[in-house]
Coordinates of C-alpha atoms and ligand atoms in Angstrom, one line a residue:
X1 CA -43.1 39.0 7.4
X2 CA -42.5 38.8 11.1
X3 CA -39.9 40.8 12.4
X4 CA -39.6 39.4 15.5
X5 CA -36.4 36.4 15.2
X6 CA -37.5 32.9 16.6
X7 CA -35.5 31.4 19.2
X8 CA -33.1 29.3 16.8
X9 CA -32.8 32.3 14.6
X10 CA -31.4 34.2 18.0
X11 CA -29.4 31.4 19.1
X12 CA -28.0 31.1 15.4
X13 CA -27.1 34.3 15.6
X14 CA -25.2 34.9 19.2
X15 CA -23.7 31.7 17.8
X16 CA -21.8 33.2 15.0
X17 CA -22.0 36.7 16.2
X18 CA -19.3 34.8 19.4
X19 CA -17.6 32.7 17.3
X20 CA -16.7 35.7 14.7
X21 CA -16.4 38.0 17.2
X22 CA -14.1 36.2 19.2
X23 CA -12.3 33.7 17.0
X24 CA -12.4 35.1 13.6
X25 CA -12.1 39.1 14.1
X26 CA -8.9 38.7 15.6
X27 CA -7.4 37.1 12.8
X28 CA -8.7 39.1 9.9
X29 CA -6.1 41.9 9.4
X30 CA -3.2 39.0 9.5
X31 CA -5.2 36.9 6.9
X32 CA -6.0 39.7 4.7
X33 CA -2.0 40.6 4.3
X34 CA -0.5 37.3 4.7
X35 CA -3.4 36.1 1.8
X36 CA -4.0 33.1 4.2
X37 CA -7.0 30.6 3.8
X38 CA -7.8 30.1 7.6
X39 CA -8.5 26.3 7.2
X40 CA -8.5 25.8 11.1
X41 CA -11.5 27.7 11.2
X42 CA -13.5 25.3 9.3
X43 CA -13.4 22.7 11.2
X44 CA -14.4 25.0 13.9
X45 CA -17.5 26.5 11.8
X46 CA -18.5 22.9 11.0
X47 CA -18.6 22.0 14.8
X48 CA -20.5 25.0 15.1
X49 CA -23.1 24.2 12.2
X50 CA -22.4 27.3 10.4
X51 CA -21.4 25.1 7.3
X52 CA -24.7 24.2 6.8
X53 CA -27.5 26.4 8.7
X54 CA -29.9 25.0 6.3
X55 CA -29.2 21.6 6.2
X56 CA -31.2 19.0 8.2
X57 CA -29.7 17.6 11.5
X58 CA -29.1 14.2 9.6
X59 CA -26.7 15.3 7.1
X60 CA -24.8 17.0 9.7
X61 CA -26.6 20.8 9.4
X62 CA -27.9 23.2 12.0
X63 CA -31.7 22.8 10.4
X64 CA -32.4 26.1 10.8
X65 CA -33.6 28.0 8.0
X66 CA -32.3 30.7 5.4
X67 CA -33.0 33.2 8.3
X68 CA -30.8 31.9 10.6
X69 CA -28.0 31.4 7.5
X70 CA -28.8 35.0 6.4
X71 CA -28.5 36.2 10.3
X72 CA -24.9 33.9 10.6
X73 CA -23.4 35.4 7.6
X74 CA -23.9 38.9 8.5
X75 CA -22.1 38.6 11.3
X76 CA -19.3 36.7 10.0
X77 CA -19.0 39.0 7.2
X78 CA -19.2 41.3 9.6
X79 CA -15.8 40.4 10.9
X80 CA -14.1 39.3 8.4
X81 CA -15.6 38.9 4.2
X82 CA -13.3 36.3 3.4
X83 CA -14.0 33.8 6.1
X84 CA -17.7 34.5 5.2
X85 CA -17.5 34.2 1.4
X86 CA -16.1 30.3 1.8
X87 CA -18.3 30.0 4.7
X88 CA -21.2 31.1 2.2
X89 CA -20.1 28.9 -1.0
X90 CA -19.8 26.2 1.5
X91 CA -23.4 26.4 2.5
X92 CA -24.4 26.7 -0.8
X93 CA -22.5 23.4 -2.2
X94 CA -24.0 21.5 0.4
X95 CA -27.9 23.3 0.0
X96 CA -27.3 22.2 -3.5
X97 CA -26.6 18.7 -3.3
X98 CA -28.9 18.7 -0.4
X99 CA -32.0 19.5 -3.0
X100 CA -31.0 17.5 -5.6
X101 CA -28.3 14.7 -4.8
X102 CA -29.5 11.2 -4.2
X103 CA -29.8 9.5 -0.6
X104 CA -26.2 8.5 -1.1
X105 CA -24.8 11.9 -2.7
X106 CA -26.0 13.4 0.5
X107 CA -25.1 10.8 2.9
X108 CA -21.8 10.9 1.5
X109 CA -21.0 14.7 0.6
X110 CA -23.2 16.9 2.1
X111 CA -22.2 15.5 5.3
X112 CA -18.6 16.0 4.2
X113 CA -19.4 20.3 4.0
X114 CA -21.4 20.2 7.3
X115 CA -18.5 19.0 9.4
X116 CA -15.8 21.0 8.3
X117 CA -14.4 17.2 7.0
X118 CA -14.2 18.8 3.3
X119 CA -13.0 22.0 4.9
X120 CA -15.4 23.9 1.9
X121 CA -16.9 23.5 -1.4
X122 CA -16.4 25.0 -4.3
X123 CA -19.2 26.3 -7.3
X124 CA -17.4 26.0 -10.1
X125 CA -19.7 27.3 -12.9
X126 CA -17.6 30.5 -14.5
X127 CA -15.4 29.9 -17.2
X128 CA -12.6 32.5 -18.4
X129 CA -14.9 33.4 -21.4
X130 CA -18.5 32.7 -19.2
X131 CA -19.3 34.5 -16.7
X132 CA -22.5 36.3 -16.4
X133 CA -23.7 33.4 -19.5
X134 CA -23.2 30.3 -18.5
X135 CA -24.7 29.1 -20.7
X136 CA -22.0 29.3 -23.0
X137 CA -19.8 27.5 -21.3
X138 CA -17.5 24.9 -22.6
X139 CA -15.9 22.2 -20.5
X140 CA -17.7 18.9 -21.4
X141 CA -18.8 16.1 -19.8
X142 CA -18.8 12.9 -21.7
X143 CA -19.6 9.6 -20.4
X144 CA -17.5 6.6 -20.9
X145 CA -18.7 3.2 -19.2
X146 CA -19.7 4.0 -15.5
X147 CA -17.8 7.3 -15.7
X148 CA -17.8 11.1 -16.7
X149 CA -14.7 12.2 -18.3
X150 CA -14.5 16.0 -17.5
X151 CA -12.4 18.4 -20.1
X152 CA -12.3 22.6 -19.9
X153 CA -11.5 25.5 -17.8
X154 CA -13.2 27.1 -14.5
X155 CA -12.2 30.2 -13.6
X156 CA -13.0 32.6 -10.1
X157 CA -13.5 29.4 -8.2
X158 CA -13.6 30.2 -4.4
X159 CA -11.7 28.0 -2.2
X160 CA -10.9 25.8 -4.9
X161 CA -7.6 25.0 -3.6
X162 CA -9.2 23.7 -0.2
X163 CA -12.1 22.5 -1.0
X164 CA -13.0 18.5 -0.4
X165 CA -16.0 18.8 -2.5
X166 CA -16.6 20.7 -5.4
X167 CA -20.0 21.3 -7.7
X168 CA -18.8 21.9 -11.1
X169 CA -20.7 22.8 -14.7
X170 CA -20.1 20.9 -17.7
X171 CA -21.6 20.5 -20.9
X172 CA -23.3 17.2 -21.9
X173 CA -24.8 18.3 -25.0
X174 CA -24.3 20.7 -27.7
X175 CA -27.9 22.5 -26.9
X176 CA -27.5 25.9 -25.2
X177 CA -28.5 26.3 -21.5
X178 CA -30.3 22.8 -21.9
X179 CA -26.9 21.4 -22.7
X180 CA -25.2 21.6 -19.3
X181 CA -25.3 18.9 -16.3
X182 CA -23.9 19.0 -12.9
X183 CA -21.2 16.7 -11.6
X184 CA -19.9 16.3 -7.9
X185 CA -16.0 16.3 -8.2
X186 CA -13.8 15.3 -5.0
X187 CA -10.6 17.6 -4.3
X188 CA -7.8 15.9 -5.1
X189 CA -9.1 14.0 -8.3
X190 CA -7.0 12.7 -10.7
X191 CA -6.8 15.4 -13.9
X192 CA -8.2 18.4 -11.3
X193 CA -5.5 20.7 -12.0
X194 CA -5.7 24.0 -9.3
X195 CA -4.1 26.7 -10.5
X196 CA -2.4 29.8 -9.4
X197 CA -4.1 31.7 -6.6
X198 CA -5.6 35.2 -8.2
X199 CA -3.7 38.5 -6.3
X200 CA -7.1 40.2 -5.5
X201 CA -8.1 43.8 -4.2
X202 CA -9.5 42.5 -1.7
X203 CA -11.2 39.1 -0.1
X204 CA -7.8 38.7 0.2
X205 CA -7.4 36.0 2.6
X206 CA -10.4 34.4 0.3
X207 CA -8.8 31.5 -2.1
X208 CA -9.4 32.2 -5.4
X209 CA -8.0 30.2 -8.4
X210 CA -8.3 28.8 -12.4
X211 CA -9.2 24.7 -12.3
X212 CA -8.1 22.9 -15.2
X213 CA -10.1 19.8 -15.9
X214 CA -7.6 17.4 -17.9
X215 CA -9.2 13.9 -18.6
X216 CA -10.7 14.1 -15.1
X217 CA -12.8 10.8 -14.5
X218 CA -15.3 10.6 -12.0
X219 CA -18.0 7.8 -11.0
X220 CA -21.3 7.8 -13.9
X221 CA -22.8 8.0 -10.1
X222 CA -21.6 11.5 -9.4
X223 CA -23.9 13.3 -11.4
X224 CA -26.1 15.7 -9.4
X225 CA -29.9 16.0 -10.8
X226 CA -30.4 14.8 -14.4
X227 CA -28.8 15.4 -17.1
X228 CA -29.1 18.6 -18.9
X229 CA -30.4 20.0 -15.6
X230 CA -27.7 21.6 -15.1
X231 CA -28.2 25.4 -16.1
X232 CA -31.5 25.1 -13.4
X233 CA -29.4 23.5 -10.7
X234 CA -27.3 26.9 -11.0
X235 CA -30.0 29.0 -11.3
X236 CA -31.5 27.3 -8.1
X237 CA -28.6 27.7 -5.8
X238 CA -27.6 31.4 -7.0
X239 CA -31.2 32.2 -5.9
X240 CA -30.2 31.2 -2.3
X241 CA -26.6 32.1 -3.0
X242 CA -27.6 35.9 -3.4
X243 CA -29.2 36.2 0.1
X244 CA -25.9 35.2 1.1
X245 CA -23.8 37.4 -0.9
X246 CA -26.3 40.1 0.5
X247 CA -26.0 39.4 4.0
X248 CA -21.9 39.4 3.4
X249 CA -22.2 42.7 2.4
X250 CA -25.0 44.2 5.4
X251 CA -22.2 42.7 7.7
X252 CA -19.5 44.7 6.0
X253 CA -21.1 47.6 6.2
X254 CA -22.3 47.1 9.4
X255 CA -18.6 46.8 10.8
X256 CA -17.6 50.0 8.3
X257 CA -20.5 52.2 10.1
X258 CA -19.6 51.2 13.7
X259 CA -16.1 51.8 12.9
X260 CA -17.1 55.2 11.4
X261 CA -19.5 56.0 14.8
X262 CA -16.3 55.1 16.8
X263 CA -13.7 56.8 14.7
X264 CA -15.9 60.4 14.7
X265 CA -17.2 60.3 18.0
X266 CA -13.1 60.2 18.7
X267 CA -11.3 62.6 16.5
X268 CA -11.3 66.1 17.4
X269 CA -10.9 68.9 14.5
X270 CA -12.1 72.5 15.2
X271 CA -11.9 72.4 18.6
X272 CA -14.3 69.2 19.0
X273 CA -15.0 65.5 18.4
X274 CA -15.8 65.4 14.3
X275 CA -18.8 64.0 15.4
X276 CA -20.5 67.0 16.6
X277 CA -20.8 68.7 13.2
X278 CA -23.8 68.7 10.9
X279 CA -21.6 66.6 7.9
X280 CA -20.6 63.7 9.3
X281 CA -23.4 63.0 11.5
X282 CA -25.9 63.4 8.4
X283 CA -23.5 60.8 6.7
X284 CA -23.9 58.6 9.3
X285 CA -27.3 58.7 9.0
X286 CA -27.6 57.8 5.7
X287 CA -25.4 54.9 6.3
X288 CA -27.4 53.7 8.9
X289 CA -30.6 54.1 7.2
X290 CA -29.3 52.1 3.8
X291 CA -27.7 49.7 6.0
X292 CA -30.9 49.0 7.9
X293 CA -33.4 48.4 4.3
X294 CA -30.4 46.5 2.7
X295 CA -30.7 44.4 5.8
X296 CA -35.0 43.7 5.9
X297 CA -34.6 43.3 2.1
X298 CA -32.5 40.6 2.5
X299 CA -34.4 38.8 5.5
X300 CA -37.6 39.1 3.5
X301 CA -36.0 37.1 0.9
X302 CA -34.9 34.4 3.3
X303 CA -38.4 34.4 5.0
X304 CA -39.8 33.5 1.5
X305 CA -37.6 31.1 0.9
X306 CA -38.3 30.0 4.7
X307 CA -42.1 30.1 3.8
X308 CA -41.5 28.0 0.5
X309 CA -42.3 30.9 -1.1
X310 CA -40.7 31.8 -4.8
X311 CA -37.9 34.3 -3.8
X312 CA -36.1 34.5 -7.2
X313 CA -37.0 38.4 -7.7
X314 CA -36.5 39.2 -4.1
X315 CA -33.1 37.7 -3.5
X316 CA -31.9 39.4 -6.5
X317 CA -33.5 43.0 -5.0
X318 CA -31.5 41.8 -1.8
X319 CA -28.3 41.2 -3.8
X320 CA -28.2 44.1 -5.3
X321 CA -29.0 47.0 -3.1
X322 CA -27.1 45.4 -0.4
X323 CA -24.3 45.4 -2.3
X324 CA -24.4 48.7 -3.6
X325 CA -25.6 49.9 -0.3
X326 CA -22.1 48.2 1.5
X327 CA -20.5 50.2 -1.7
X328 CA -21.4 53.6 -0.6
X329 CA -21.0 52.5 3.0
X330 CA -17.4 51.6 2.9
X331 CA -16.5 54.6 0.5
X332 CA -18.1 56.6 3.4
X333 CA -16.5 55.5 6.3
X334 CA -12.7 55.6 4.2
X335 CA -13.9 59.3 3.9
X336 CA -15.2 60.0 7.2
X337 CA -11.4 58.3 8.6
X338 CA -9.5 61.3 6.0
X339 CA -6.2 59.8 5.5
X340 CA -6.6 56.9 8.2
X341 CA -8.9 55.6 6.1
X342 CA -6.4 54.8 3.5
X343 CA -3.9 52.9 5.7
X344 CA -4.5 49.5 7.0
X345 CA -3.7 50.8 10.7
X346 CA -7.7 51.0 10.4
X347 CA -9.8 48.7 9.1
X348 CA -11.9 49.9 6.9
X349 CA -9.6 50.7 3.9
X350 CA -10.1 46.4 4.0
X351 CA -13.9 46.8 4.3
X352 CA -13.4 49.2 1.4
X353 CA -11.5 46.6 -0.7
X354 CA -13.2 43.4 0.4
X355 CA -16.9 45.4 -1.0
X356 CA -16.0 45.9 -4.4
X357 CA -16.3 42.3 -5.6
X358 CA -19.9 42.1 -4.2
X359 CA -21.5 44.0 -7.1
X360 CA -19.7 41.4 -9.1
X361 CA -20.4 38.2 -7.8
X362 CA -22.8 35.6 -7.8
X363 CA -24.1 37.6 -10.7
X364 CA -23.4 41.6 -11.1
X365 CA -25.5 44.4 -10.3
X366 CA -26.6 44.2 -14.2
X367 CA -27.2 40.4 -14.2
X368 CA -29.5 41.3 -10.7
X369 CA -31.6 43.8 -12.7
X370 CA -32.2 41.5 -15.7
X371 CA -33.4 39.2 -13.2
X372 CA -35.5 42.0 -11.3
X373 CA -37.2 43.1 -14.2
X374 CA -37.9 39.2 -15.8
X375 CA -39.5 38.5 -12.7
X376 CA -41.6 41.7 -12.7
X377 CA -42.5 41.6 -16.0
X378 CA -43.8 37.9 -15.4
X379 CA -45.4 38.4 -12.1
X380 CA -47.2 42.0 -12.8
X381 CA -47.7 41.6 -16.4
Ligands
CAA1 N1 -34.9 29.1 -10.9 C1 -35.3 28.1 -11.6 N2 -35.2 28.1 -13.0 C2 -34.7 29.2 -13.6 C3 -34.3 30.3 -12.8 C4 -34.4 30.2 -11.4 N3 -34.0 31.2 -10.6 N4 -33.8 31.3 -13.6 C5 -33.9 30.8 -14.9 N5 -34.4 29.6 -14.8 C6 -34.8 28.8 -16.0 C7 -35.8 29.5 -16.8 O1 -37.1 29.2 -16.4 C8 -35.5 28.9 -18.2 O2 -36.2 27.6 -18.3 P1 -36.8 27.1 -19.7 O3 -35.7 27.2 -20.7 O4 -37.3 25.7 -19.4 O5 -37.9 28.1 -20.0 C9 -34.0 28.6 -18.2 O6 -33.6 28.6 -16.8 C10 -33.2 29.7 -18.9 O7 -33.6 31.0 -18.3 P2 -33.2 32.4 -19.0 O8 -33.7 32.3 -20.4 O9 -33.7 33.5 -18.1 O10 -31.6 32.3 -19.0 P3 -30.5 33.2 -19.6 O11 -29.6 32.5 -20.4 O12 -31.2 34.4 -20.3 O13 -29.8 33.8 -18.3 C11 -29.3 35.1 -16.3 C12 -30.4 34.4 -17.3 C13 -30.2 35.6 -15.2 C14 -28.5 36.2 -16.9 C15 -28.4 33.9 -15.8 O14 -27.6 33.4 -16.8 C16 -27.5 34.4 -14.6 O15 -28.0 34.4 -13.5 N6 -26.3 34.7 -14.9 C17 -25.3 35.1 -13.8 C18 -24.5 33.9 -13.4 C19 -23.9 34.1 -12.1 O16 -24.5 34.6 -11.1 N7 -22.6 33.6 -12.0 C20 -21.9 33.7 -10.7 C21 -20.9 32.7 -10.6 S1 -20.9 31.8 -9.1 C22 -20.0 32.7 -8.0 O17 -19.8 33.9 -8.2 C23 -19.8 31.9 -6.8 C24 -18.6 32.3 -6.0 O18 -17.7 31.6 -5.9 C25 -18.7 33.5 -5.0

C-alpha cells in the first residue's frame, strides 16, 4: 500500500476537512439538541462532490476513489457524526446504483445523490424483525403489468424522511437469501409511509425513522440488478459501506483525542496542568496509537477496493476495530474531562453518544467477525 496520498486524495481531503471545519463544526452542537436534519448542507456537499467521491465525473461525482471518500468522511465525522452518517449512506446509494443500475437508472438517479438534488438516499434493507439476517426479511415485491407493487416494514432507515432516492429490499420470491431483489423507490411515492423519527442517544441530528410500504407501486423499470440479486447487491455495497462507517468513527475519535490533548494540557489539578502526570498522558497515548492503526486499516481497505482488489475481509477488520477503537476513545476522553465530560458545555459527552451506534451499524461487531473469520477460513484454508 502506498502511504503517501495522491494529489486528488489531498485535495479531497482539505476539501472536506474546510468545508466541515468551517461550515459544518459550527453547527453540530445546535443540530445535535435541536435533533435537526441540516438539509442546507446537502446541497452544499453535492456542490462540493462529497455526495459522491466515487462516482464518475459524468454522473455528477468527484471520480476520485474509495481513498479520497474514506479521507472526506473522516473529516466530516470528525466534526460532526450525523452530517457524515447521511453524507456516507448517500455515497453508498449512489455507489450502488452506480455498479448495477442501467444507463438510464444512473443518468436519472445517481445524478440526483451527486448534486445534493435528492438531498440523500436512503438503504433501506432492516426490517423490525431483520436486522443482522436479511435474509429473512419480509416486505414483497410483486409485479403487476409494468410495475412492482411494494408491501412490508423497514425499520432504522437513515434519512429516510429526506431522502429523494431511496434503495430498498424486498422479497420476490419465497427462496431465502436468493429470494430478495432490489428496487429504486423515489421520496415521496404514493403508499411510502415515513414514520416517526426514532429519539436516539445519539447521531441525534441524524434522521432516523420506520417506512411503511402500503401498496407502493413503482415502474417494472425500477428494479436495480436482476431479480433475486438482491441479497448480493447488499452485500456489495455494505462491503464499501463499512470503510465508511470506519472512517466515521477514526474521525470521531480523532476530534475526542484532540479535545482530550486540549482539555489536559489546560486544566490544572495538583498544582499543574493534568497533562503533566504519568496517567493521563499514557492514556493519551493509547488513544493516539489505536486511533492511528484504526485509521491505516481502514485506508488499506479502500486502497484494495482502489486497486480492484477483493476487500470484503479487510473492510470488515476496518469496521470493526475502528469502531471499537472510537469506543474506548470517546469513553477516554469523557474520563480524562471528569465531570465536564458529562455536560454538553464540552463536546465530547456527544462524541461519546454519537460512537455507540457504530459497533452496531452497517452490521455489528459480531456480524464483522463472522465475516472476518468466513473470509479467513476461505482465503487461508
Ligand atoms: N460480496 C458478494 N457476495 C457476497 C458477499 C459479499 N461481500 N457476502 C456474501 N455474499 C454472497 C455469498 O457468496 C453467498 O452466495 P451464494 O449463495 O451464491 O453462495 C450469499 O451471498 C450468501 O452468503 P452467506 O451464506 O454468507 O449469507 P448469510 O445469510 O450467512 O449472511 C452475513 C452473512 C455476513 C451475516 C450478512 O447477512 C450480513 O452482513 N448481515 C449484516 C447486515 C447489515 O450489515 N445490516 C446493516 C443494515 S444497513 C445500515 O445500517 C445502513 C445505515 O443506514 C447506516
Amino acid at each position: 500500500m502506498n502511504l503517501e496520498l495522491t494529489e486528488t486524495q489531498t485535495l479531497i481531503r482539505e476539501t472536506a476537512r474546510k468545508f466541515a471545519r468551517e461550515r459544518v463544526a459550527p453547527l453540530a452542537r445546535e443540530l445535535d439538541r435541536q435533533e435537526r436534519f441540516p438539509t442546507e448542507i446537502f446541497k452544499e456537499l453535492g456542490e462540493l462532490g462529497l455526495l459522491g467521491v466515487n462516482i464518475p465525473a459524468k454522473y455528477g461525482g468527484s471520480e476520485a476513489g474509495a481513498v479520497s471518500y474514506a479521507l472526506a468522511m473522516m473529516e466530516m465525522a470528525a466534526a460532526d457524526a450525523s452530517t457524515s452518517v447521511a453524507m456516507a449512506v448517500t455515497n453508498m446509494c449512489a455507489e450502488l446504483i452506480n455498479a448495477f443500475g442501467t444507463e438510464a437508472q444512473r443518468e436519472k438517479y445517481v445524478t440526483r445523490l451527486t448534486s445534493g438534488e435528492a438531498v440523500a438516499g436512503s438503504f433501506a434493507l432492516s426490517e423490525p424483525h431483520a436486522g443482522s439476517d436479511p435474509g429473512a426479511l419480509l416486505t414483497s415485491a410483486v409485479r403487476r403489468g409494468d410495475s412492482w407493487v411494494i408491501n412490508g416494514s423497514k425499520q432504522w432507515i437513515t434519512s429516510g424522511a429526506h431522502a429523494g432516492v431511496m434503495v430498498v429490499w424486498a422479497r420476490t420470491s419465497a427462496t431465502g437469501n436468493k429470494g430478495l431483489s432490489c428496487f429504486i423507490v423515489e421520496g415521496g411515492t404514493q403508499g411510502l409511509i415515513i414514520g416517526r423519527h426514532e429519539d436516539k442517544m445519539g447521531l441525534r441530528s441524524s434522521n432516523t425513522v420506520a417506512l411503511t410500504f402500503e401498496d407502493c407501486v413503482i415502474p417494472a423499470e425500477n428494479l436495480l440488478g436482476s431479480e433475486g440479486q438482491g441479497f448480493r447487491l447488499a452485500m456489495v455495497a455494505l462491503d464499501g459501506g463499512r470503510i465508511g462507517i470506519a472512517s466515521q468513527a477514526c474521525g470521531v475519535a480523532r476530534a475526542a483525542l484532540e479535545a482530550s490533548v486540549s482539555y489536559v494540557k489546560d486544566r490544572k489539578a495538583f498544582g499543574q496542568a493534568i497533562g503533566e502526570f504519568q496517567g493521563p498522558r499514557f492514556m493519551i497515548a493509547d488513544m493516539k496509537t489505536q486511533i492511528d492503526a484504526a485509521e491505516l486499516l481502514t485506508l488499506r481497505a479502500a486502497y484494495m477496493k482502489d486497486q480492484k482488489q477483493p476487500f470484503t475481509r479487510e473492510a470488515s477488520m476496518a469496521k470493526l476495530f475502528a469502531s471499537e477503537t472510537s469506543n474506548r476513545v470517546c469513553d477516554k476522553a469523557v474520563q480524562l474531562h471528569g465531570g465536564y465530560g458529562y455536560i454538553d458545555e464540552f463536546p465530547v459527552e456527544r462524541y461519546f453518544r454519537d460512537a455507540r451506534v457504530q459497533t452496531i451499524y452497517e452490521g455489528t461487531s459480531e456480524v464483522q467477525r463472522m465475516v472476518i473469520a468466513r473470509e479467513s477460513f476461505k482465503l487461508l484454508g
